[in-house]
Short mmCIF file of C-alpha atoms (C1' of nucleotides) in Angstrom, two decimals:
data_model
loop_
_atom_site.label_atom_id
_atom_site.label_comp_id
_atom_site.label_asym_id
_atom_site.label_seq_id
_atom_site.Cartn_x
_atom_site.Cartn_y
_atom_site.Cartn_z
CA UNK A 1 0.00 0.00 0.00
CA UNK A 2 1.20 3.45 -0.89
CA UNK A 3 0.58 6.30 1.49
CA UNK A 4 0.25 9.95 0.62
CA UNK A 5 -0.50 12.87 2.88
CA UNK A 6 -3.82 13.87 1.33
CA UNK A 7 -5.57 12.55 4.44
CA UNK A 8 -4.73 11.00 7.82
CA UNK A 9 -2.73 7.82 7.58
CA UNK A 10 -5.07 5.79 9.77
CA UNK A 11 -7.92 6.80 7.39
CA UNK A 12 -5.90 5.64 4.42
CA UNK A 13 -5.32 2.31 6.12
CA UNK A 14 -9.03 1.84 6.79
CA UNK A 15 -9.96 2.88 3.25
CA UNK A 16 -7.47 0.42 1.86
CA UNK A 17 -9.11 -2.45 3.75
CA UNK A 18 -12.52 -1.23 2.67
CA UNK A 19 -11.48 -1.30 -0.97
CA UNK A 20 -10.08 -4.81 -0.64
CA UNK A 21 -13.29 -6.04 1.00
CA UNK A 22 -15.60 -4.41 -1.53
CA UNK A 23 -13.49 -5.75 -4.39
CA UNK A 24 -13.65 -9.20 -2.89
CA UNK A 25 -9.90 -9.44 -2.31
CA UNK A 26 -10.65 -9.92 1.37
CA UNK A 27 -13.59 -11.97 2.61
CA UNK A 28 -15.25 -12.62 5.94
CA UNK A 29 -13.02 -14.97 7.91
CA UNK A 30 -9.77 -13.87 6.27
CA UNK A 31 -6.99 -13.04 8.67
CA UNK A 32 -5.31 -9.67 8.21
CA UNK A 33 -1.72 -8.94 9.30
CA UNK A 34 -0.98 -8.30 12.95
CA UNK A 35 -0.62 -4.65 13.88
CA UNK A 36 3.09 -5.10 14.35
CA UNK A 37 3.52 -6.81 11.00
CA UNK A 38 1.43 -4.21 9.23
CA UNK A 39 3.33 -1.34 10.84
CA UNK A 40 6.60 -2.82 9.67
CA UNK A 41 5.62 -3.48 6.06
CA UNK A 42 4.00 -0.07 5.57
CA UNK A 43 6.68 1.68 7.66
CA UNK A 44 4.21 3.43 9.87
CA UNK A 45 4.01 4.02 13.60
CA UNK A 46 2.39 1.05 15.38
CA UNK A 47 0.11 3.48 17.23
CA UNK A 48 -1.31 4.63 13.91
CA UNK A 49 -2.03 1.07 12.90
CA UNK A 50 -3.62 0.45 16.26
CA UNK A 51 -5.97 3.37 15.79
CA UNK A 52 -7.02 2.09 12.37
CA UNK A 53 -7.61 -1.46 13.64
CA UNK A 54 -9.55 -0.17 16.65
CA UNK A 55 -11.88 1.88 14.48
CA UNK A 56 -12.43 -1.03 12.11
CA UNK A 57 -13.36 -3.11 15.13
CA UNK A 58 -15.82 -0.43 16.28
CA UNK A 59 -17.37 -0.40 12.79
CA UNK A 60 -17.52 -4.19 12.95
CA UNK A 61 -15.41 -4.55 9.84
CA UNK A 62 -13.00 -6.82 11.72
CA UNK A 63 -12.91 -8.75 14.96
CA UNK A 64 -9.88 -9.57 17.06
CA UNK A 65 -9.49 -12.97 18.66
CA UNK A 66 -7.00 -12.84 21.46
CA UNK A 67 -3.97 -14.89 20.67
CA UNK A 68 -5.14 -15.68 17.17
CA UNK A 69 -5.19 -12.45 15.27
CA UNK A 70 -7.56 -10.07 13.52
CA UNK A 71 -10.19 -11.29 11.07
CA UNK A 72 -12.54 -9.74 8.53
CA UNK A 73 -16.15 -10.06 9.70
CA UNK A 74 -18.16 -7.89 7.33
CA UNK A 75 -21.78 -8.84 6.72
CA UNK A 76 -23.23 -8.60 3.24
CA UNK A 77 -25.19 -5.55 4.35
CA UNK A 78 -22.03 -3.86 5.51
CA UNK A 79 -20.25 -4.67 2.25
CA UNK A 80 -23.13 -3.14 0.31
CA UNK A 81 -23.04 -0.03 2.47
CA UNK A 82 -19.29 0.33 2.01
CA UNK A 83 -19.64 -0.15 -1.72
CA UNK A 84 -22.30 2.56 -1.87
CA UNK A 85 -20.23 4.88 0.28
CA UNK A 86 -17.16 4.45 -1.93
CA UNK A 87 -19.28 4.99 -5.01
CA UNK A 88 -20.68 8.20 -3.53
CA UNK A 89 -17.20 9.57 -2.95
CA UNK A 90 -16.14 8.70 -6.48
CA UNK A 91 -19.30 10.22 -7.96
CA UNK A 92 -19.01 13.38 -5.89
CA UNK A 93 -15.41 13.92 -6.92
CA UNK A 94 -16.06 13.10 -10.57
CA UNK A 95 -19.08 15.39 -10.91
CA UNK A 96 -17.45 18.33 -9.16
CA UNK A 97 -14.27 18.08 -11.21
CA UNK A 98 -16.00 17.69 -14.56
CA UNK A 99 -18.24 20.66 -13.84
CA UNK A 100 -15.32 22.75 -12.72
CA UNK A 101 -13.52 22.32 -16.04
CA UNK A 102 -16.62 23.37 -17.91
CA UNK A 103 -18.52 20.24 -18.85
CA UNK A 104 -22.31 20.28 -18.59
CA UNK A 105 -23.79 17.22 -16.91
CA UNK A 106 -25.16 16.04 -20.24
CA UNK A 107 -21.74 16.31 -21.82
CA UNK A 108 -20.20 14.45 -18.92
CA UNK A 109 -22.62 11.54 -19.31
CA UNK A 110 -21.91 11.46 -23.01
CA UNK A 111 -18.15 11.51 -22.49
CA UNK A 112 -18.49 8.75 -19.92
CA UNK A 113 -20.39 6.49 -22.27
CA UNK A 114 -17.91 7.07 -25.03
CA UNK A 115 -14.96 6.41 -22.74
CA UNK A 116 -16.55 3.19 -21.50
CA UNK A 117 -16.96 1.95 -25.04
CA UNK A 118 -13.43 2.80 -26.09
CA UNK A 119 -12.07 1.12 -22.99
CA UNK A 120 -14.04 -2.05 -23.73
CA UNK A 121 -16.88 -3.37 -21.62
CA UNK A 122 -16.12 -4.57 -18.12
CA UNK A 123 -17.57 -7.96 -18.88
CA UNK A 124 -20.51 -7.48 -16.55
CA UNK A 125 -22.78 -6.22 -19.26
CA UNK A 126 -22.57 -9.34 -21.38
CA UNK A 127 -25.25 -12.04 -21.20
CA UNK B 1 -2.66 25.87 -3.33
CA UNK B 2 -2.29 22.83 -1.11
CA UNK B 3 0.40 20.31 -1.84
CA UNK B 4 0.29 16.62 -1.06
CA UNK B 5 2.83 13.97 -1.87
CA UNK B 6 0.69 11.96 -4.26
CA UNK B 7 2.87 13.21 -7.10
CA UNK B 8 5.89 15.42 -7.67
CA UNK B 9 5.50 18.99 -6.45
CA UNK B 10 6.48 20.53 -9.77
CA UNK B 11 3.78 18.41 -11.42
CA UNK B 12 1.18 19.61 -8.95
CA UNK B 13 2.14 23.20 -9.67
CA UNK B 14 1.74 22.66 -13.41
CA UNK B 15 -1.58 20.87 -12.97
CA UNK B 16 -2.85 23.67 -10.77
CA UNK B 17 -2.11 26.23 -13.48
CA UNK B 18 -3.71 23.97 -16.08
CA UNK B 19 -6.87 23.81 -14.02
CA UNK B 20 -6.96 27.57 -13.58
CA UNK B 21 -6.51 28.11 -17.30
CA UNK B 22 -9.14 25.57 -18.29
CA UNK B 23 -11.56 27.06 -15.76
CA UNK B 24 -10.95 30.50 -17.15
CA UNK B 25 -9.45 31.86 -13.93
CA UNK B 26 -6.29 32.63 -15.86
CA UNK B 27 -6.30 33.99 -19.40
CA UNK B 28 -3.74 34.63 -22.10
CA UNK B 29 -1.74 37.68 -21.16
CA UNK B 30 -2.22 37.31 -17.43
CA UNK B 31 0.95 37.51 -15.39
CA UNK B 32 1.51 34.71 -12.95
CA UNK B 33 3.51 35.19 -9.73
CA UNK B 34 7.26 35.46 -10.00
CA UNK B 35 9.14 32.28 -9.18
CA UNK B 36 10.30 33.66 -5.85
CA UNK B 37 6.85 34.93 -4.87
CA UNK B 38 5.22 31.65 -5.74
CA UNK B 39 7.90 29.70 -3.89
CA UNK B 40 7.29 31.72 -0.77
CA UNK B 41 3.52 31.40 -0.78
CA UNK B 42 3.51 27.63 -1.29
CA UNK B 43 6.62 27.16 0.89
CA UNK B 44 8.61 25.38 -1.72
CA UNK B 45 12.14 25.79 -3.01
CA UNK B 46 12.46 28.34 -5.83
CA UNK B 47 14.21 25.71 -7.94
CA UNK B 48 11.14 23.52 -7.81
CA UNK B 49 8.95 26.37 -8.96
CA UNK B 50 11.39 27.15 -11.70
CA UNK B 51 11.26 23.62 -12.97
CA UNK B 52 7.47 23.84 -13.15
CA UNK B 53 7.59 27.21 -14.93
CA UNK B 54 10.27 25.97 -17.32
CA UNK B 55 8.21 22.96 -18.30
CA UNK B 56 5.15 25.15 -18.79
CA UNK B 57 7.28 27.29 -21.06
CA UNK B 58 8.30 24.20 -23.05
CA UNK B 59 4.64 23.23 -23.35
CA UNK B 60 3.92 26.78 -24.51
CA UNK B 61 1.46 27.32 -21.69
CA UNK B 62 3.39 30.40 -20.61
CA UNK B 63 6.10 32.63 -21.93
CA UNK B 64 8.74 34.22 -19.79
CA UNK B 65 10.25 37.62 -20.34
CA UNK B 66 13.50 37.93 -18.50
CA UNK B 67 13.37 40.69 -15.98
CA UNK B 68 9.63 41.12 -16.42
CA UNK B 69 7.91 37.94 -15.36
CA UNK B 70 5.97 34.98 -16.67
CA UNK B 71 2.76 35.25 -18.65
CA UNK B 72 -0.01 32.91 -19.73
CA UNK B 73 0.02 32.41 -23.50
CA UNK B 74 -2.32 29.49 -24.17
CA UNK B 75 -4.15 29.43 -27.47
CA UNK B 76 -7.80 28.35 -27.63
CA UNK B 77 -6.64 25.09 -29.20
CA UNK B 78 -4.32 24.41 -26.32
CA UNK B 79 -7.04 25.17 -23.79
CA UNK B 80 -9.36 22.74 -25.55
CA UNK B 81 -6.65 20.09 -25.60
CA UNK B 82 -5.92 20.58 -21.90
CA UNK B 83 -9.62 20.40 -21.06
CA UNK B 84 -9.97 17.14 -22.97
CA UNK B 85 -6.82 15.74 -21.39
CA UNK B 86 -8.03 16.55 -17.91
CA UNK B 87 -11.42 15.02 -18.69
CA UNK B 88 -9.74 11.86 -19.96
CA UNK B 89 -7.83 11.47 -16.74
CA UNK B 90 -10.95 11.97 -14.65
CA UNK B 91 -12.93 9.54 -16.80
CA UNK B 92 -10.20 6.92 -16.73
CA UNK B 93 -9.89 7.07 -12.97
CA UNK B 94 -13.65 7.08 -12.43
CA UNK B 95 -14.35 4.15 -14.72
CA UNK B 96 -11.53 2.01 -13.37
CA UNK B 97 -12.50 2.64 -9.76
CA UNK B 98 -16.22 2.03 -10.26
CA UNK B 99 -15.51 -1.18 -12.12
CA UNK B 100 -13.10 -2.33 -9.45
CA UNK B 101 -15.71 -2.06 -6.72
CA UNK B 102 -18.14 -4.09 -8.74
CA UNK B 103 -20.34 -1.70 -10.68
CA UNK B 104 -21.27 -2.58 -14.24
CA UNK B 105 -20.90 0.27 -16.69
CA UNK B 106 -24.68 0.55 -16.97
CA UNK B 107 -25.01 0.82 -13.21
CA UNK B 108 -22.29 3.45 -13.11
CA UNK B 109 -24.09 5.59 -15.68
CA UNK B 110 -27.29 5.22 -13.73
CA UNK B 111 -25.63 6.15 -10.44
CA UNK B 112 -24.04 9.13 -12.12
CA UNK B 113 -27.33 10.46 -13.43
CA UNK B 114 -28.96 10.04 -10.03
CA UNK B 115 -26.10 11.76 -8.26
CA UNK B 116 -26.20 14.66 -10.71
CA UNK B 117 -29.87 15.20 -10.01
CA UNK B 118 -29.49 15.08 -6.28
CA UNK B 119 -26.58 17.51 -6.45
CA UNK B 120 -28.61 19.95 -8.50
CA UNK B 121 -27.90 20.80 -12.13
CA UNK B 122 -24.75 22.72 -12.92
CA UNK B 123 -26.81 25.48 -14.45
CA UNK B 124 -25.76 24.67 -17.98
CA UNK B 125 -28.60 22.26 -18.56
CA UNK B 126 -31.38 24.67 -17.68
CA UNK B 127 -33.21 26.65 -20.34
CA UNK C 1 34.39 16.79 -24.01
CA UNK C 2 35.80 20.24 -23.32
CA UNK C 3 33.56 22.88 -21.83
CA UNK C 4 33.87 26.60 -22.32
CA UNK C 5 31.61 29.35 -21.03
CA UNK C 6 30.35 30.55 -24.39
CA UNK C 7 26.98 29.02 -23.55
CA UNK C 8 25.26 27.11 -20.75
CA UNK C 9 26.94 23.86 -19.81
CA UNK C 10 23.78 21.81 -20.18
CA UNK C 11 23.42 23.22 -23.72
CA UNK C 12 26.97 22.24 -24.56
CA UNK C 13 26.30 18.72 -23.35
CA UNK C 14 23.20 18.44 -25.52
CA UNK C 15 24.99 19.87 -28.55
CA UNK C 16 27.82 17.42 -28.06
CA UNK C 17 25.43 14.49 -28.16
CA UNK C 18 23.70 15.97 -31.20
CA UNK C 19 27.02 16.15 -33.00
CA UNK C 20 27.87 12.58 -32.13
CA UNK C 21 24.50 11.36 -33.34
CA UNK C 22 24.64 13.30 -36.59
CA UNK C 23 28.19 12.08 -37.21
CA UNK C 24 27.06 8.52 -36.61
CA UNK C 25 29.29 8.03 -33.57
CA UNK C 26 26.16 7.28 -31.58
CA UNK C 27 23.27 5.27 -32.95
CA UNK C 28 19.75 4.43 -31.86
CA UNK C 29 19.93 1.87 -29.07
CA UNK C 30 23.36 2.93 -27.85
CA UNK C 31 23.60 3.50 -24.14
CA UNK C 32 25.12 6.80 -23.09
CA UNK C 33 26.99 7.21 -19.80
CA UNK C 34 24.95 7.34 -16.61
CA UNK C 35 24.37 10.81 -15.26
CA UNK C 36 26.85 10.26 -12.44
CA UNK C 37 29.52 8.82 -14.72
CA UNK C 38 29.18 11.66 -17.19
CA UNK C 39 29.21 14.23 -14.41
CA UNK C 40 32.47 12.82 -13.09
CA UNK C 41 34.26 12.67 -16.42
CA UNK C 42 33.39 16.24 -17.41
CA UNK C 43 33.71 17.51 -13.82
CA UNK C 44 30.28 18.96 -13.66
CA UNK C 45 27.46 18.71 -11.13
CA UNK C 46 25.17 15.71 -11.64
CA UNK C 47 22.18 18.05 -11.62
CA UNK C 48 23.54 19.86 -14.64
CA UNK C 49 23.96 16.59 -16.49
CA UNK C 50 20.48 15.57 -15.50
CA UNK C 51 19.03 18.73 -16.90
CA UNK C 52 20.75 18.04 -20.21
CA UNK C 53 19.56 14.43 -20.24
CA UNK C 54 16.04 15.45 -19.29
CA UNK C 55 15.83 17.95 -22.13
CA UNK C 56 17.16 15.36 -24.55
CA UNK C 57 14.41 13.07 -23.32
CA UNK C 58 11.83 15.79 -23.99
CA UNK C 59 13.24 16.25 -27.49
CA UNK C 60 13.02 12.49 -27.93
CA UNK C 61 16.72 12.23 -28.63
CA UNK C 62 17.09 9.68 -25.84
CA UNK C 63 14.87 7.58 -23.67
CA UNK C 64 15.64 6.75 -20.08
CA UNK C 65 14.84 3.53 -18.35
CA UNK C 66 14.88 3.99 -14.63
CA UNK C 67 17.44 1.78 -13.03
CA UNK C 68 18.92 0.83 -16.38
CA UNK C 69 20.29 3.92 -18.02
CA UNK C 70 19.77 6.32 -20.89
CA UNK C 71 19.65 5.27 -24.53
CA UNK C 72 19.78 7.02 -27.89
CA UNK C 73 16.45 6.77 -29.70
CA UNK C 74 16.67 9.17 -32.61
CA UNK C 75 14.70 8.36 -35.74
CA UNK C 76 16.23 8.93 -39.15
CA UNK C 77 13.92 11.92 -39.57
CA UNK C 78 15.18 13.43 -36.37
CA UNK C 79 18.79 12.86 -37.38
CA UNK C 80 18.15 14.58 -40.70
CA UNK C 81 16.47 17.48 -38.93
CA UNK C 82 19.37 17.82 -36.50
CA UNK C 83 21.89 17.70 -39.33
CA UNK C 84 20.04 20.45 -41.19
CA UNK C 85 19.71 22.52 -38.04
CA UNK C 86 23.41 22.26 -37.32
CA UNK C 87 24.21 23.15 -40.90
CA UNK C 88 21.96 26.19 -40.69
CA UNK C 89 23.79 27.46 -37.64
CA UNK C 90 27.16 26.96 -39.27
CA UNK C 91 26.01 28.64 -42.49
CA UNK C 92 24.46 31.57 -40.64
CA UNK C 93 27.60 32.19 -38.63
CA UNK C 94 29.90 31.79 -41.63
CA UNK C 95 27.93 34.09 -43.90
CA UNK C 96 27.49 36.81 -41.29
CA UNK C 97 31.16 36.79 -40.34
CA UNK C 98 32.46 36.77 -43.90
CA UNK C 99 30.17 39.63 -44.85
CA UNK C 100 31.19 41.57 -41.78
CA UNK C 101 34.85 41.50 -42.73
CA UNK C 102 34.05 42.77 -46.17
CA UNK C 103 33.70 39.76 -48.45
CA UNK C 104 30.98 39.81 -51.07
CA UNK C 105 28.98 36.60 -51.27
CA UNK C 106 30.61 35.79 -54.60
CA UNK C 107 34.06 36.22 -53.10
CA UNK C 108 33.10 34.04 -50.15
CA UNK C 109 31.99 31.22 -52.43
CA UNK C 110 35.21 31.55 -54.38
CA UNK C 111 37.36 31.50 -51.24
CA UNK C 112 35.46 28.49 -50.01
CA UNK C 113 36.07 26.52 -53.17
CA UNK C 114 39.75 27.37 -53.12
CA UNK C 115 40.07 26.42 -49.47
CA UNK C 116 38.32 23.12 -50.07
CA UNK C 117 40.77 22.25 -52.80
CA UNK C 118 43.82 23.17 -50.79
CA UNK C 119 42.54 21.15 -47.84
CA UNK C 120 41.99 18.12 -50.01
CA UNK C 121 38.62 16.71 -50.91
CA UNK C 122 36.59 15.08 -48.18
CA UNK C 123 36.57 11.87 -50.13
CA UNK C 124 32.91 12.11 -51.05
CA UNK C 125 33.56 14.00 -54.24
CA UNK C 126 35.98 11.48 -55.74
CA UNK C 127 34.86 8.87 -58.20
CA UNK D 1 33.13 42.97 -25.67
CA UNK D 2 32.12 39.60 -24.33
CA UNK D 3 34.79 37.23 -23.14
CA UNK D 4 34.59 33.48 -23.02
CA UNK D 5 37.24 31.00 -22.00
CA UNK D 6 37.62 29.26 -25.35
CA UNK D 7 41.04 30.91 -25.70
CA UNK D 8 43.37 33.21 -23.78
CA UNK D 9 41.85 36.53 -22.86
CA UNK D 10 44.68 38.60 -24.32
CA UNK D 11 44.15 36.78 -27.61
CA UNK D 12 40.46 37.59 -27.52
CA UNK D 13 41.29 41.24 -26.97
CA UNK D 14 43.64 41.32 -29.94
CA UNK D 15 41.17 39.49 -32.15
CA UNK D 16 38.46 41.94 -31.19
CA UNK D 17 40.60 44.86 -32.33
CA UNK D 18 41.49 43.02 -35.51
CA UNK D 19 37.82 42.50 -36.31
CA UNK D 20 37.04 46.15 -35.72
CA UNK D 21 39.90 47.23 -37.96
CA UNK D 22 39.02 44.83 -40.77
CA UNK D 23 35.36 45.87 -40.57
CA UNK D 24 36.39 49.49 -40.74
CA UNK D 25 35.01 50.34 -37.32
CA UNK D 26 38.51 51.44 -36.37
CA UNK D 27 40.80 53.26 -38.78
CA UNK D 28 44.40 54.34 -38.81
CA UNK D 29 44.77 57.28 -36.47
CA UNK D 30 41.87 56.34 -34.21
CA UNK D 31 42.67 56.39 -30.53
CA UNK D 32 41.82 53.27 -28.57
CA UNK D 33 41.07 53.27 -24.82
CA UNK D 34 43.94 53.47 -22.37
CA UNK D 35 44.97 50.18 -20.84
CA UNK D 36 43.50 51.22 -17.51
CA UNK D 37 40.18 52.27 -19.08
CA UNK D 38 39.98 49.12 -21.12
CA UNK D 39 40.74 46.90 -18.13
CA UNK D 40 37.96 48.57 -16.17
CA UNK D 41 35.26 48.36 -18.81
CA UNK D 42 35.98 44.74 -19.70
CA UNK D 43 36.66 43.80 -16.05
CA UNK D 44 39.98 42.23 -16.79
CA UNK D 45 43.35 42.33 -15.11
CA UNK D 46 45.38 45.36 -16.35
CA UNK D 47 48.35 43.04 -16.92
CA UNK D 48 46.29 41.08 -19.42
CA UNK D 49 45.40 44.23 -21.29
CA UNK D 50 49.03 45.29 -21.23
CA UNK D 51 50.10 42.04 -22.83
CA UNK D 52 47.50 42.45 -25.59
CA UNK D 53 48.53 46.06 -26.29
CA UNK D 54 52.22 45.16 -26.27
CA UNK D 55 51.69 42.40 -28.83
CA UNK D 56 49.63 44.69 -31.02
CA UNK D 57 52.45 47.17 -30.89
CA UNK D 58 54.94 44.50 -31.91
CA UNK D 59 52.68 43.55 -34.83
CA UNK D 60 52.50 47.25 -35.70
CA UNK D 61 48.73 47.25 -35.42
CA UNK D 62 48.96 50.16 -32.97
CA UNK D 63 51.49 52.69 -31.80
CA UNK D 64 51.72 54.31 -28.42
CA UNK D 65 52.56 57.98 -28.07
CA UNK D 66 53.80 58.76 -24.62
CA UNK D 67 51.36 60.99 -22.80
CA UNK D 68 48.84 60.91 -25.65
CA UNK D 69 47.54 57.38 -25.83
CA UNK D 70 47.45 54.42 -28.16
CA UNK D 71 46.50 54.75 -31.81
CA UNK D 72 45.64 52.42 -34.65
CA UNK D 73 48.38 52.47 -37.30
CA UNK D 74 47.57 49.64 -39.67
CA UNK D 75 48.69 49.93 -43.27
CA UNK D 76 46.43 48.81 -46.09
CA UNK D 77 48.69 45.81 -46.57
CA UNK D 78 48.33 44.83 -42.97
CA UNK D 79 44.55 45.20 -43.11
CA UNK D 80 44.45 42.95 -46.16
CA UNK D 81 46.62 40.39 -44.40
CA UNK D 82 44.42 40.43 -41.33
CA UNK D 83 41.30 40.10 -43.43
CA UNK D 84 42.77 37.11 -45.22
CA UNK D 85 43.87 35.56 -41.94
CA UNK D 86 40.44 35.94 -40.41
CA UNK D 87 38.83 34.53 -43.53
CA UNK D 88 41.15 31.54 -43.36
CA UNK D 89 40.11 30.78 -39.83
CA UNK D 90 36.42 31.06 -40.70
CA UNK D 91 36.86 28.89 -43.79
CA UNK D 92 38.85 26.27 -41.94
CA UNK D 93 36.26 26.01 -39.17
CA UNK D 94 33.33 26.00 -41.59
CA UNK D 95 34.74 23.33 -43.87
CA UNK D 96 35.80 21.03 -41.05
CA UNK D 97 32.45 21.27 -39.30
CA UNK D 98 30.34 20.77 -42.42
CA UNK D 99 32.40 17.75 -43.40
CA UNK D 100 32.14 16.31 -39.93
CA UNK D 101 28.36 16.32 -40.00
CA UNK D 102 28.35 14.53 -43.30
CA UNK D 103 28.14 17.14 -46.04
CA UNK D 104 30.22 16.64 -49.16
CA UNK D 105 32.07 19.74 -50.31
CA UNK D 106 29.72 20.06 -53.27
CA UNK D 107 26.71 19.95 -50.99
CA UNK D 108 28.27 22.53 -48.71
CA UNK D 109 28.81 24.95 -51.58
CA UNK D 110 25.23 24.39 -52.68
CA UNK D 111 23.85 24.95 -49.19
CA UNK D 112 25.94 28.08 -48.88
CA UNK D 113 24.59 29.56 -52.07
CA UNK D 114 21.05 28.77 -51.07
CA UNK D 115 21.53 30.26 -47.62
CA UNK D 116 23.03 33.42 -49.11
CA UNK D 117 20.01 33.88 -51.33
CA UNK D 118 17.50 33.31 -48.60
CA UNK D 119 19.35 35.75 -46.36
CA UNK D 120 19.32 38.43 -49.02
CA UNK D 121 22.37 39.76 -50.83
CA UNK D 122 24.91 41.70 -48.83
CA UNK D 123 24.63 44.63 -51.14
CA UNK D 124 28.12 44.20 -52.52
CA UNK D 125 26.97 42.12 -55.43
CA UNK D 126 24.76 44.82 -56.90
CA UNK D 127 26.00 47.07 -59.69
"C1'" DG E 1 13.11 43.69 -9.14
"C1'" DT E 2 12.84 39.55 -12.84
"C1'" DG E 3 14.36 34.85 -14.69
"C1'" DG E 4 18.69 31.50 -15.76
"C1'" DT E 5 22.41 28.53 -14.43
"C1'" DC E 6 25.06 25.91 -11.44
"C1'" DT E 7 26.85 23.53 -7.34
"C1'" DA E 8 26.41 20.48 -3.27
"C1'" DG E 9 24.17 17.15 -1.29
"C1'" DA E 10 19.98 14.61 0.61
"C1'" DC E 11 16.58 11.10 -0.05
"C1'" DC E 12 13.64 8.27 -2.83
"C1'" DA E 13 12.11 4.52 -6.29
"C1'" DC E 14 13.29 0.99 -9.48
"C1'" DC E 15 16.58 -2.89 -10.77
"C1'" DG F 1 23.79 0.17 -9.50
"C1'" DT F 2 20.24 3.45 -12.26
"C1'" DG F 3 17.37 7.83 -12.75
"C1'" DG F 4 13.94 11.39 -10.19
"C1'" DT F 5 12.91 14.99 -6.95
"C1'" DC F 6 13.89 18.44 -3.79
"C1'" DT F 7 16.29 21.77 -0.83
"C1'" DA F 8 19.65 25.50 0.04
"C1'" DG F 9 22.05 28.86 -1.65
"C1'" DA F 10 25.44 31.21 -4.91
"C1'" DC F 11 26.09 34.10 -8.85
"C1'" DC F 12 24.79 35.96 -13.24
"C1'" DA F 13 22.10 38.73 -16.88
"C1'" DC F 14 18.37 41.68 -18.03
"C1'" DC F 15 15.16 45.54 -16.55
#
DNA sequence: GTGGTCTAGACCACC
DNA sequence: GTGGTCTAGACCACC
């Protein structure tokens, strides 16, 4: 994972796990690295990792089993909510930026459809 | 302007000027801050600013008159090209991200149209 | 390579590579010295060499592969253009100087032809 | 006068006077600056200027009248010789460079004639 | 004041 | 090892 300073590091850590869960790279029951491990690989202060893990526990994204480690425990509902939340952020950013450089909403939709075609379908549209 | 470390500083400076030009905040003939001024306000080394300005000169976004300053000199063609380039980047990022979290292209278009409505038109669609 | 202060060092470096390419001493695919190596041999700051290399990259004279080095990548078209550009500079300088010391153009041509003979052909004129 | 370090400074000083004489900017009888004046305006060590002036005196390009200054004293013969010498240097350099970038002598002559035309006659060819 | 060049040296990413 | 970015600061040329 690559960190930047656009937002707090612990937030970036959480968002990274969210992405992996929504994308299906991590599933309920999967073990994630220990805080110590994680802190070492990402070169981040262990306290920062602890804060991220604690918040994920509060949100019920993960659960910690003493002596065993930390595990993903997202329900389907939670995954759906996270997916919608991430989509909202992407949509918000996309709309604001396109408007700010002078595209009308209609133009933006048109450009989007064209770009999707030229980039090839994502396979989900096929029968 | 706020800097992060997601990309090189000199690149961020260039992109910021591009945005301002495409948005019409800066027009051909406008003088931009001197290298030293700019460096002071964004707290960056003058050499870094100079690199950004030099590359903008190469791209013919600006022209510099020694002893006088640096001036915007973008043609309409160049503005159009920059607008399209910026749109392409936004589209690319948006499409890739939405696909990666499991939206089909059709769903993405639908979500976009809904989000646009709920955020209010951008004024360009109205009569 | 010998540096003087008639023009910027980075320009002299670029011009030296141009000459070598036009003369065929360097060909597409050839690796040129690393920035550090070059800086040491000509006793110049690595940053100055990097600026020269970077501008050559922009001009598409070379391409750089991070971690591997910098390589000549001039097309035949580019070589022809560089050759003509160098010739133009030489011609411009020669004509201006000869005129300034009082030679008519006809006299200059005559002097040139005489000098060529006395210096021996360049081998390309012979049968 | 602009100095570079391509050759010894005193040589550059002499050559500069030669040029001015051959071009007619300086004529026999004209007074040139005192050594002290010259050293100040060109920001050069007075000893260097002295060496240049002394050599010009030896060559009989100038003569120094005690208490009055230094004066140009070139004969027509000397001017012709200097003109020819300067031409030789220009020719030598031009021929070598054009050959080195791959022009045959015939091509060089052709390019020269074309360049002379496109730059307009020097006025000496007219009736 | 303005921009242009250069040095010295740090730290990073990729190989 | 390679190139890429950035800082700090000097000195120059043009206005």
